[in-house]
C-alpha cells in the first residue's frame, strides 16, 4: 500500500527506483482518488485519457537509466498552461473548445523528464480572482474544509495537491495566484523571479507580471520542480540568460526585515498572532529580525489594479469570436464582436477589460496608467534598496484564512485586498515563497511569506527548510 498522504517527490522517486511500485501503479492510485473526490472538490476540469500511457513511457526511463527525480511523478496542471493536443480553456467559456497546438516550454521540459500529467485544473477565469469562484466551470472546494474556497487563481492545482489528487502541481502567478491558494490549502507555493521560468505557451494575463510557479507539500518538492524548470528560453523574450542571473552573491543569510507598518490594519487578529509566533520561531533558530519601512509599497495594490487590467484588456482583445474560441452570430462584424465577447467572458473578465481600456484611453493614460508605472518604479527601487540592508522581507501571505464559498463575490475590492501582500513581489519581479505556519482552531492553515532578492530562490528554500526542520 502506498501512503500517499505522506508521499513526497523524493520518497516516490526512491520507491520507483527500487521497483517497490511502478509508475503505472502510482498513477492509478491518484486516478482512483480523483475518481472518488473530484466530483465534490472540482479541482480538475478534465482528467486526461492517456495517463497510463504516459506512466509507461516514464517506466521505460527507469529501465534504461535515464530517470530523473520527476520521472513518473503525477502532476496537476493549471488550465492556462498549453499541452499539445489537450484543451486549454483558462476556465473561460470563450476558450471552451480550444485545443493547444503546441507544448508550452514548461510542459516540454517536464515531458523530457517523464513527468505524468493527470489533468488540467480549475482556476479563476483567465487567472483573475483570489478564490477560484470566477471559473466558467463552477467553484473548486477547499479539501481541508469543503464549505470554503481553496484560494485563487490557481485554486484547482492547490486543491488537487492538498486533496492528494496529485503529488505535484503547477500554477501561475500574476499577483499571488500560487502563494494565496498555497496559504489557504496548507501547501508550499513559490512565486519565481520574473524571467526565471519560461512563459512561452502560458495564456497571458499581465505579461509584465506573469510567472509559472510550483506547489509542493514541502519545500524540497518545490525546489525540485523549480530547479527543473528554471532556465533561459529563447522562445520567451522576457526570459533572463543564465549569466545575468548571478547578480546577488550574498551568503550566510539571516537578516529578516519586517514592514510592520504595512499590516497594522486589515490583518485578522489570529493571522497577526500566528505571524508573531513565527517570528519567535525564526529567532530561536538564529535569524535576526529588524524593522523596515516600505513607504511606497503601501501603494502596490493600487498600482497593480491599474497596470494589470491595462495588460489584461490588451491581451484579451485577441478573443474576438473570429479567429478561435466561442463565437456568436451577428448581423455585422461589430455585433459578432459584441455578442461573442459579451457572452464568452464572465463578469470579472469584463470588469477588468473595461477598467483596463479606461486607464489606457486618451486623456486618462497619464493620470492612471503612466502614474501607476512610475509608482511601480518607486516600489522596485525601494525593495531593491531594502535588500541591501536585509536578506529577506517577511509578511503574512494573506491577511485572512480561507473564506466561505460565496463570500466576497459581490465586493470586488474586498476580494482584491487578498492580494495586498502579494503585489510588491510581482511588481518588483523578486521571488517569494509561501510557507505553512500552523492552523487555527477550525483547522484552517496559516501561512507566512518571504521575499528574497532577484534570482535568490535558493535563500527561500534554505529558510523554508530551516522552519520545516523545527516542526
Ligand atoms: N488575485 C489576483 C487577481 O485577481 C490573482 C492574479 C494572479 O496571480 N493570476 O488579479
Short mmCIF file of C-alpha atoms and ligand atoms in Angstrom, two decimals:
data_model
loop_
_atom_site.label_atom_id
_atom_site.label_comp_id
_atom_site.label_asym_id
_atom_site.label_seq_id
_atom_site.Cartn_x
_atom_site.Cartn_y
_atom_site.Cartn_z
CA UNK A 1 0.00 0.00 0.00
CA UNK A 2 1.35 3.43 -0.91
CA UNK A 3 0.69 6.03 1.77
CA UNK A 4 0.01 9.00 -0.48
CA UNK A 5 -0.70 11.38 2.38
CA UNK A 6 2.93 11.43 3.45
CA UNK A 7 4.36 10.87 -0.01
CA UNK A 8 6.86 13.40 -1.38
CA UNK A 9 8.65 13.59 -4.73
CA UNK A 10 11.89 12.23 -3.28
CA UNK A 11 10.15 9.37 -1.45
CA UNK A 12 8.21 8.40 -4.56
CA UNK A 13 11.38 8.58 -6.63
CA UNK A 14 13.21 6.28 -4.25
CA UNK A 15 10.40 3.72 -4.35
CA UNK A 16 10.10 3.89 -8.13
CA UNK A 17 13.85 3.46 -8.41
CA UNK A 18 13.82 0.43 -6.14
CA UNK A 19 10.85 -1.01 -8.01
CA UNK A 20 8.62 -1.05 -4.92
CA UNK A 21 5.86 0.06 -7.24
CA UNK A 22 5.66 1.09 -10.88
CA UNK A 23 4.88 4.48 -12.42
CA UNK A 24 1.59 3.00 -13.56
CA UNK A 25 0.66 1.82 -10.07
CA UNK A 26 1.47 5.25 -8.68
CA UNK A 27 -0.63 6.99 -11.34
CA UNK A 28 -3.50 4.56 -10.74
CA UNK A 29 -3.67 5.45 -7.06
CA UNK A 30 -4.06 9.11 -7.91
CA UNK A 31 -6.62 8.38 -10.61
CA UNK A 32 -8.65 6.40 -8.08
CA UNK A 33 -8.50 9.24 -5.61
CA UNK A 34 -9.57 11.71 -8.27
CA UNK A 35 -12.50 9.50 -9.16
CA UNK A 36 -13.60 9.44 -5.53
CA UNK A 37 -13.08 13.09 -4.67
CA UNK A 38 -13.14 15.28 -7.74
CA UNK A 39 -16.92 15.38 -8.16
CA UNK A 40 -17.18 17.22 -4.89
CA UNK A 41 -13.97 19.26 -4.96
CA UNK A 42 -13.92 20.12 -8.70
CA UNK A 43 -10.15 20.52 -8.73
CA UNK A 44 -9.85 19.04 -12.22
CA UNK A 45 -11.77 20.26 -15.24
CA UNK A 46 -10.53 17.25 -17.16
CA UNK A 47 -8.64 14.10 -16.31
CA UNK A 48 -6.51 13.06 -19.28
CA UNK A 49 -7.25 9.78 -21.01
CA UNK A 50 -3.60 8.95 -21.65
CA UNK A 51 -2.30 8.98 -18.07
CA UNK A 52 -1.39 5.30 -18.05
CA UNK A 53 0.42 5.55 -21.39
CA UNK A 54 2.41 8.48 -20.01
CA UNK A 55 3.24 6.32 -16.97
CA UNK A 56 4.52 3.55 -19.23
CA UNK A 57 6.84 5.95 -21.02
CA UNK A 58 8.13 7.08 -17.62
CA UNK A 59 8.66 3.48 -16.55
CA UNK A 60 10.94 2.89 -19.55
CA UNK A 61 13.15 5.73 -18.31
CA UNK A 62 13.68 3.80 -15.09
CA UNK A 63 14.62 0.68 -17.07
CA UNK A 64 17.05 2.49 -19.35
CA UNK A 65 18.65 4.53 -16.58
CA UNK A 66 17.54 7.96 -17.79
CA UNK A 67 15.08 8.62 -14.95
CA UNK A 68 15.31 11.90 -13.03
CA UNK A 69 13.63 12.98 -9.78
CA UNK A 70 10.49 13.97 -11.70
CA UNK A 71 10.14 10.81 -13.78
CA UNK A 72 6.77 9.20 -13.11
CA UNK A 73 5.68 11.97 -10.74
CA UNK A 74 1.94 12.70 -11.20
CA UNK A 75 1.30 16.41 -11.81
CA UNK A 76 -1.82 18.59 -11.83
CA UNK A 77 -1.54 21.34 -14.45
CA UNK A 78 -3.39 24.67 -14.34
CA UNK A 79 -5.73 25.10 -17.30
CA UNK A 80 -3.73 28.06 -18.59
CA UNK A 81 -0.59 26.08 -19.48
CA UNK A 82 -0.61 24.66 -23.01
CA UNK A 83 -0.21 20.91 -23.51
CA UNK A 84 -0.20 19.91 -27.17
CA UNK A 85 -3.41 18.16 -28.20
CA UNK A 86 -5.21 18.95 -24.93
CA UNK A 87 -7.82 21.57 -24.25
CA UNK A 88 -6.70 24.78 -22.55
CA UNK A 89 -9.64 26.96 -21.60
CA UNK A 90 -8.25 29.28 -18.89
CA UNK A 91 -11.57 28.32 -17.23
CA UNK A 92 -13.38 30.60 -19.67
CA UNK A 93 -16.34 29.91 -21.88
CA UNK A 94 -14.63 31.82 -24.67
CA UNK A 95 -11.95 29.10 -24.90
CA UNK A 96 -14.22 26.18 -24.08
CA UNK A 97 -13.15 24.08 -27.05
CA UNK A 98 -9.69 25.44 -27.68
CA UNK A 99 -7.11 22.68 -28.18
CA UNK A 100 -3.46 23.64 -27.80
CA UNK A 101 -1.39 23.21 -30.94
CA UNK A 102 1.97 23.16 -29.16
CA UNK A 103 3.57 22.40 -25.81
CA UNK A 104 4.49 25.27 -23.52
CA UNK A 105 8.19 25.22 -22.62
CA UNK A 106 7.49 24.09 -19.04
CA UNK A 107 5.48 21.14 -20.35
CA UNK A 108 8.19 20.30 -22.89
CA UNK A 109 10.75 20.27 -20.08
CA UNK A 110 8.59 18.15 -17.79
CA UNK A 111 7.85 15.71 -20.63
CA UNK A 112 11.59 15.26 -21.17
CA UNK A 113 11.86 14.23 -17.55
CA UNK A 114 8.95 11.81 -17.86
CA UNK A 115 6.54 13.63 -15.54
CA UNK A 116 2.97 12.34 -15.77
CA UNK A 117 0.18 14.86 -16.34
CA UNK A 118 -3.03 13.77 -14.65
CA UNK A 119 -5.25 16.54 -15.94
CA UNK A 120 -5.95 20.25 -16.21
CA UNK A 121 -7.13 22.10 -13.15
CA UNK A 122 -9.82 24.66 -12.46
CA UNK A 123 -8.93 28.30 -11.82
CA UNK A 124 -10.38 31.77 -11.83
CA UNK A 125 -11.28 32.77 -15.39
CA UNK A 126 -8.10 33.93 -17.15
CA UNK A 127 -6.46 33.84 -13.68
CA UNK A 128 -8.46 36.80 -12.40
CA UNK A 129 -9.51 36.22 -8.84
CA UNK A 130 -8.45 35.02 -5.43
CA UNK A 131 -10.90 32.20 -4.80
CA UNK A 132 -11.42 30.13 -7.98
CA UNK A 133 -15.03 31.27 -8.00
CA UNK A 134 -14.88 33.18 -11.30
CA UNK A 135 -14.37 29.98 -13.32
CA UNK A 136 -16.99 29.35 -16.00
CA UNK A 137 -16.99 25.73 -14.82
CA UNK A 138 -18.08 26.01 -11.20
CA UNK A 139 -16.20 26.66 -7.98
CA UNK A 140 -13.43 24.50 -6.58
CA UNK A 141 -13.78 23.49 -2.94
CA UNK A 142 -11.01 23.52 -0.37
CA UNK A 143 -10.20 19.89 0.53
CA UNK A 144 -9.48 20.94 4.13
CA UNK A 145 -12.99 22.35 4.54
CA UNK A 146 -15.45 21.81 1.73
CA UNK A 147 -17.52 24.87 2.65
CA UNK A 148 -14.54 27.13 1.87
CA UNK A 149 -12.62 28.35 -1.15
CA UNK A 150 -9.16 26.95 -1.97
CA UNK A 151 -7.90 30.42 -2.93
CA UNK A 152 -7.10 31.50 -6.44
CA UNK A 153 -6.47 31.85 -9.13
CA UNK A 154 -4.60 28.51 -9.20
CA UNK A 155 -7.12 27.00 -6.77
CA UNK A 156 -7.64 23.77 -8.71
CA UNK A 157 -3.94 22.93 -8.67
CA UNK A 158 -3.71 23.65 -4.94
CA UNK A 159 -6.86 21.63 -4.19
CA UNK A 160 -5.62 18.70 -6.30
CA UNK A 161 -2.39 18.56 -4.32
CA UNK A 162 -3.91 19.22 -0.90
CA UNK A 163 -6.60 16.60 -1.59
CA UNK A 164 -3.97 14.01 -2.59
CA UNK A 165 -5.27 14.01 -6.12
CA UNK A 166 -1.74 14.72 -7.40
CA UNK A 167 1.77 14.63 -6.00
CA UNK A 168 2.89 17.90 -7.53
CA UNK A 169 1.20 20.84 -9.21
CA UNK A 170 1.88 23.83 -11.41
CA UNK A 171 0.14 27.17 -11.16
CA UNK A 172 0.85 30.66 -12.42
CA UNK A 173 1.17 33.99 -10.63
CA UNK A 174 0.36 37.44 -11.79
CA UNK A 175 -0.19 38.58 -8.23
CA UNK A 176 -0.43 35.91 -5.57
CA UNK A 177 -2.15 33.16 -7.56
CA UNK A 178 0.25 30.49 -6.32
CA UNK A 179 1.01 31.84 -2.86
CA UNK A 180 -2.57 32.59 -1.84
CA UNK A 181 -4.03 29.16 -2.71
CA UNK A 182 -0.95 27.55 -1.15
CA UNK A 183 -1.76 29.51 2.02
CA UNK A 184 -5.44 28.52 2.02
CA UNK A 185 -4.67 24.84 1.39
CA UNK A 186 -1.69 24.41 3.74
CA UNK A 187 0.93 24.00 0.99
CA UNK A 188 4.24 25.50 -0.02
CA UNK A 189 3.91 27.81 -3.04
CA UNK A 190 6.58 29.69 -4.93
CA UNK A 191 6.38 32.84 -7.00
CA UNK A 192 9.52 32.67 -9.07
CA UNK A 193 11.74 35.57 -10.15
CA UNK A 194 10.33 37.27 -13.25
CA UNK A 195 12.29 35.81 -16.15
CA UNK A 196 13.40 32.64 -14.33
CA UNK A 197 10.90 30.22 -15.89
CA UNK A 198 9.67 30.43 -19.47
CA UNK A 199 6.25 31.96 -20.13
CA UNK A 200 6.17 30.51 -23.63
CA UNK A 201 2.86 28.70 -24.04
CA UNK A 202 1.19 30.21 -20.98
CA UNK A 203 -2.06 32.03 -21.79
CA UNK A 204 -1.12 35.56 -20.74
CA UNK A 205 -2.89 37.71 -18.19
CA UNK A 206 -0.42 40.50 -17.41
CA UNK A 207 2.77 39.98 -19.38
CA UNK A 208 4.95 42.14 -17.19
CA UNK A 209 3.83 40.23 -14.09
CA UNK A 210 3.07 36.60 -15.07
CA UNK A 211 5.26 33.71 -13.92
CA UNK A 212 4.80 29.96 -13.60
CA UNK A 213 5.09 28.69 -10.03
CA UNK A 214 5.20 25.27 -8.38
CA UNK A 215 3.16 23.97 -5.44
CA UNK A 216 4.53 21.29 -3.14
CA UNK A 217 3.73 19.53 0.10
CA UNK A 218 7.14 20.60 1.34
CA UNK A 219 9.93 22.98 0.40
CA UNK A 220 12.10 20.32 -1.18
CA UNK A 221 9.36 19.34 -3.65
CA UNK A 222 9.00 22.94 -4.74
CA UNK A 223 12.77 23.24 -5.07
CA UNK A 224 12.96 20.12 -7.25
CA UNK A 225 10.31 21.45 -9.64
CA UNK A 226 11.85 24.92 -9.71
CA UNK A 227 15.33 23.54 -10.48
CA UNK A 228 13.94 21.54 -13.33
CA UNK A 229 12.07 24.48 -14.93
CA UNK A 230 14.35 27.41 -14.28
CA UNK A 231 16.37 28.06 -17.42
CA UNK A 232 16.86 30.51 -20.26
CA UNK A 233 14.38 30.04 -23.11
CA UNK A 234 14.82 31.83 -26.40
CA UNK A 235 11.10 31.38 -27.08
CA UNK A 236 10.31 33.89 -24.32
CA UNK A 237 11.66 37.39 -24.88
CA UNK A 238 11.49 38.09 -21.15
CA UNK A 239 13.50 35.02 -20.18
CA UNK A 240 16.74 36.05 -18.47
CA UNK A 241 20.00 34.50 -19.74
CA UNK A 242 21.76 32.35 -17.14
CA UNK A 243 24.87 34.54 -16.99
CA UNK A 244 22.76 37.51 -15.92
CA UNK A 245 21.22 35.67 -13.01
CA UNK A 246 24.23 35.78 -10.68
CA UNK A 247 23.65 39.37 -9.67
CA UNK A 248 23.50 38.73 -5.96
CA UNK A 249 26.14 36.64 -4.27
CA UNK A 250 25.40 37.07 -0.58
CA UNK A 251 25.99 34.13 1.75
CA UNK A 252 25.03 33.24 5.27
CA UNK A 253 21.69 34.98 5.12
CA UNK A 254 19.98 35.50 8.43
CA UNK A 255 18.63 39.04 8.44
CA UNK A 256 14.89 39.39 8.01
CA UNK A 257 13.12 42.73 7.58
CA UNK A 258 9.52 43.08 8.71
CA UNK A 259 7.50 46.04 7.35
CA UNK A 260 5.13 46.22 10.34
CA UNK A 261 3.52 49.43 9.13
CA UNK A 262 2.08 47.59 6.10
CA UNK A 263 -0.12 45.43 8.23
CA UNK A 264 -1.20 47.48 11.15
CA UNK A 265 -4.77 47.43 9.84
CA UNK A 266 -6.72 44.90 7.90
CA UNK A 267 -4.96 41.75 9.10
CA UNK A 268 -7.10 39.28 11.06
CA UNK A 269 -6.04 39.10 14.68
CA UNK A 270 -5.37 35.37 14.55
CA UNK A 271 -3.20 35.83 11.41
CA UNK A 272 -1.23 38.56 13.20
CA UNK A 273 -0.77 36.38 16.28
CA UNK A 274 0.41 33.46 14.19
CA UNK A 275 2.83 35.77 12.40
CA UNK A 276 4.34 36.89 15.70
CA UNK A 277 4.74 33.26 16.79
CA UNK A 278 6.54 32.52 13.54
CA UNK A 279 8.91 35.38 14.25
CA UNK A 280 9.75 33.88 17.64
CA UNK A 281 10.49 30.56 15.96
CA UNK A 282 12.79 32.23 13.46
CA UNK A 283 14.64 34.00 16.28
CA UNK A 284 15.05 30.69 18.11
CA UNK A 285 16.98 29.29 15.13
CA UNK A 286 19.30 32.23 14.82
CA UNK A 287 17.53 34.57 12.43
CA UNK A 288 17.72 38.27 13.17
CA UNK A 289 14.52 40.30 12.84
CA UNK A 290 14.68 44.02 12.08
CA UNK A 291 12.01 46.64 11.41
CA UNK A 292 11.91 48.07 7.91
CA UNK A 293 9.90 50.82 6.26
CA UNK A 294 8.48 50.40 2.77
CA UNK A 295 6.62 53.66 2.30
CA UNK A 296 5.90 53.17 -1.41
CA UNK A 297 4.87 49.54 -1.10
CA UNK A 298 1.60 50.53 0.51
CA UNK A 299 0.59 51.69 -2.98
CA UNK A 300 1.36 48.27 -4.50
CA UNK A 301 -2.20 47.11 -4.70
CA UNK A 302 -3.40 50.39 -6.20
CA UNK A 303 -0.64 50.27 -8.85
CA UNK A 304 -1.30 46.58 -9.56
CA UNK A 305 -5.02 47.14 -10.12
CA UNK A 306 -4.19 49.70 -12.84
CA UNK A 307 -1.24 48.00 -14.54
CA UNK A 308 -2.79 44.52 -14.55
CA UNK A 309 -6.18 45.49 -16.09
CA UNK A 310 -4.33 47.55 -18.73
CA UNK A 311 -2.37 44.44 -19.73
CA UNK A 312 -5.47 42.24 -19.42
CA UNK A 313 -7.51 44.45 -21.74
CA UNK A 314 -4.74 44.28 -24.34
CA UNK A 315 -4.25 40.52 -24.01
CA UNK A 316 -7.91 39.65 -24.13
CA UNK A 317 -8.52 41.74 -27.24
CA UNK A 318 -7.39 38.72 -29.30
CA UNK A 319 -10.59 36.89 -28.34
CA UNK A 320 -12.90 38.38 -30.91
CA UNK A 321 -15.09 35.44 -31.87
CA UNK A 322 -13.43 35.34 -35.30
CA UNK A 323 -10.09 33.57 -35.05
CA UNK A 324 -10.76 30.94 -32.42
CA UNK A 325 -12.87 30.20 -29.40
CA UNK A 326 -16.52 30.88 -28.74
CA UNK A 327 -18.30 32.82 -31.47
CA UNK A 328 -21.79 34.29 -31.56
CA UNK A 329 -23.64 35.12 -34.77
CA UNK A 330 -24.43 38.75 -35.55
CA UNK A 331 -25.71 40.94 -38.35
CA UNK A 332 -22.30 42.55 -38.84
CA UNK A 333 -18.75 42.32 -37.51
CA UNK A 334 -19.37 44.71 -34.64
CA UNK A 335 -22.27 42.61 -33.41
CA UNK A 336 -20.24 39.39 -33.65
CA UNK A 337 -17.54 41.01 -31.51
CA UNK A 338 -20.02 42.37 -29.04
CA UNK A 339 -22.01 39.20 -28.57
CA UNK A 340 -19.05 36.81 -28.64
CA UNK A 341 -17.14 38.84 -26.07
CA UNK A 342 -20.21 39.78 -24.05
CA UNK A 343 -21.28 36.16 -23.64
CA UNK A 344 -17.88 34.47 -23.84
CA UNK A 345 -16.29 36.39 -20.95
CA UNK A 346 -17.54 36.25 -17.38
CA UNK A 347 -18.30 39.27 -15.23
CA UNK A 348 -14.85 39.69 -13.67
CA UNK A 349 -13.07 39.45 -17.02
CA UNK A 350 -15.43 42.06 -18.48
CA UNK A 351 -14.91 44.33 -15.47
CA UNK A 352 -11.13 44.23 -15.94
CA UNK A 353 -11.33 44.75 -19.71
CA UNK A 354 -13.40 47.87 -19.06
CA UNK A 355 -11.07 49.13 -16.35
CA UNK A 356 -8.01 48.45 -18.46
CA UNK A 357 -9.41 50.09 -21.56
CA UNK A 358 -10.32 53.12 -19.49
CA UNK A 359 -6.89 53.59 -17.89
CA UNK A 360 -5.22 53.28 -21.30
CA UNK A 361 -7.57 55.62 -23.09
CA UNK A 362 -6.57 59.02 -24.41
CA UNK A 363 -6.84 61.60 -21.67
CA UNK A 364 -6.64 59.08 -18.82
CA UNK A 365 -3.41 57.35 -19.78
CA UNK A 366 -1.22 59.86 -17.98
CA UNK A 367 -3.46 60.19 -14.97
CA UNK A 368 -3.69 56.45 -14.33
CA UNK A 369 -1.50 54.11 -16.33
CA UNK A 370 1.57 56.30 -16.54
CA UNK A 371 1.33 57.23 -12.90
CA UNK A 372 1.00 53.58 -11.87
CA UNK A 373 4.10 52.74 -13.90
CA UNK A 374 6.02 55.46 -12.07
CA UNK A 375 4.81 54.17 -8.71
CA UNK A 376 5.90 50.69 -9.75
CA UNK A 377 9.42 52.00 -10.41
CA UNK A 378 9.50 53.57 -6.96
CA UNK A 379 8.37 50.31 -5.36
CA UNK A 380 11.04 48.38 -7.26
CA UNK A 381 13.71 50.81 -6.16
CA UNK A 382 12.54 50.62 -2.57
CA UNK A 383 12.55 46.81 -2.48
CA UNK A 384 15.92 46.51 -4.22
CA UNK A 385 17.41 49.05 -1.79
CA UNK A 386 15.90 47.24 1.18
CA UNK A 387 17.72 44.09 0.08
CA UNK A 388 20.97 45.99 0.59
CA UNK A 389 20.11 46.05 4.29
CA UNK A 390 18.31 42.74 4.82
CA UNK A 391 18.30 39.28 3.20
CA UNK A 392 14.58 38.66 3.37
CA UNK A 393 11.32 40.57 3.68
CA UNK A 394 8.71 38.77 5.75
CA UNK A 395 4.93 39.28 5.92
CA UNK A 396 1.86 37.09 6.35
CA UNK A 397 0.97 35.56 2.95
CA UNK A 398 -2.69 36.64 3.12
CA UNK A 399 -4.38 38.83 5.78
CA UNK A 400 -7.09 36.19 6.36
CA UNK A 401 -7.62 32.41 6.28
CA UNK A 402 -9.72 30.55 3.68
CA UNK A 403 -13.17 32.14 3.48
CA UNK A 404 -16.57 30.62 2.77
CA UNK A 405 -17.72 29.87 -0.75
CA UNK A 406 -19.92 32.73 -1.94
CA UNK A 407 -18.15 35.33 0.18
CA UNK A 408 -16.67 38.49 -1.38
CA UNK A 409 -18.22 37.80 -4.78
CA UNK A 410 -20.33 40.96 -4.58
CA UNK A 411 -17.50 43.10 -3.34
CA UNK A 412 -14.56 43.13 -5.77
CA UNK A 413 -12.48 45.45 -3.61
CA UNK A 414 -12.72 43.06 -0.63
CA UNK A 415 -11.56 40.28 -2.97
CA UNK A 416 -8.68 42.41 -4.29
CA UNK A 417 -7.48 43.00 -0.72
CA UNK A 418 -6.46 39.33 -0.54
CA UNK A 419 -3.53 40.35 -2.79
CA UNK A 420 -2.22 43.06 -0.52
CA UNK A 421 0.98 41.23 0.48
CA UNK A 422 1.44 39.57 -2.90
CA UNK A 423 1.66 42.69 -5.05
CA UNK A 424 5.14 44.00 -4.06
CA UNK A 425 6.90 40.83 -5.27
CA UNK A 426 5.04 40.72 -8.59
CA UNK A 427 5.53 44.40 -9.32
CA UNK A 428 9.23 44.12 -8.48
CA UNK A 429 9.86 40.70 -10.01
CA UNK A 430 11.53 39.23 -6.92
CA UNK A 431 10.84 35.66 -5.80
CA UNK A 432 8.63 34.90 -2.85
CA UNK A 433 7.66 31.71 -1.05
CA UNK A 434 4.53 30.96 0.97
CA UNK A 435 5.12 28.54 3.85
CA UNK A 436 2.53 26.87 6.09
CA UNK A 437 2.82 28.23 9.64
CA UNK A 438 0.22 26.33 11.65
CA UNK A 439 -3.55 26.03 11.92
CA UNK A 440 -6.32 27.95 13.63
CA UNK A 441 -8.94 26.41 15.94
CA UNK A 442 -11.10 25.43 12.99
CA UNK A 443 -8.20 23.61 11.37
CA UNK A 444 -7.61 26.23 8.68
CA UNK A 445 -3.98 26.81 7.73
CA UNK A 446 -1.94 29.96 8.35
CA UNK A 447 0.90 30.96 6.09
CA UNK A 448 3.87 33.31 6.10
CA UNK A 449 5.73 34.65 3.09
CA UNK A 450 9.36 35.50 2.48
CA UNK A 451 10.67 37.63 -0.36
CA UNK A 452 14.31 37.43 -1.44
CA UNK A 453 16.49 39.33 -3.94
CA UNK A 454 16.11 38.56 -7.67
CA UNK A 455 17.16 35.00 -8.56
CA UNK A 456 17.78 34.01 -4.94
CA UNK A 457 15.14 31.30 -4.73
CA UNK A 458 17.88 29.24 -3.05
CA UNK A 459 17.67 31.52 0.01
CA UNK A 460 13.91 30.97 0.19
CA UNK A 461 14.40 27.21 0.13
CA UNK A 462 17.00 27.45 2.88
CA UNK A 463 14.87 29.45 5.29
CA UNK A 464 11.85 27.28 4.42
CA UNK A 465 13.74 24.11 5.25
CA UNK A 466 15.08 25.62 8.47
CA UNK A 467 11.49 26.26 9.56
CA UNK A 468 10.32 22.82 8.48
CA UNK A 469 13.09 21.16 10.47
CA UNK A 470 11.87 22.94 13.55
CA UNK A 471 8.44 21.28 13.46
N1 LIG B 1 -5.83 37.82 -7.11
C1 LIG B 1 -5.13 38.22 -8.27
C2 LIG B 1 -6.04 38.97 -9.21
O1 LIG B 1 -7.19 38.83 -9.07
C3 LIG B 1 -4.66 36.98 -8.93
C4 LIG B 1 -3.89 37.22 -10.17
C5 LIG B 1 -2.97 36.11 -10.47
O2 LIG B 1 -1.98 35.94 -9.78
N2 LIG B 1 -3.23 35.39 -11.53
O3 LIG B 1 -5.63 39.68 -10.06
#
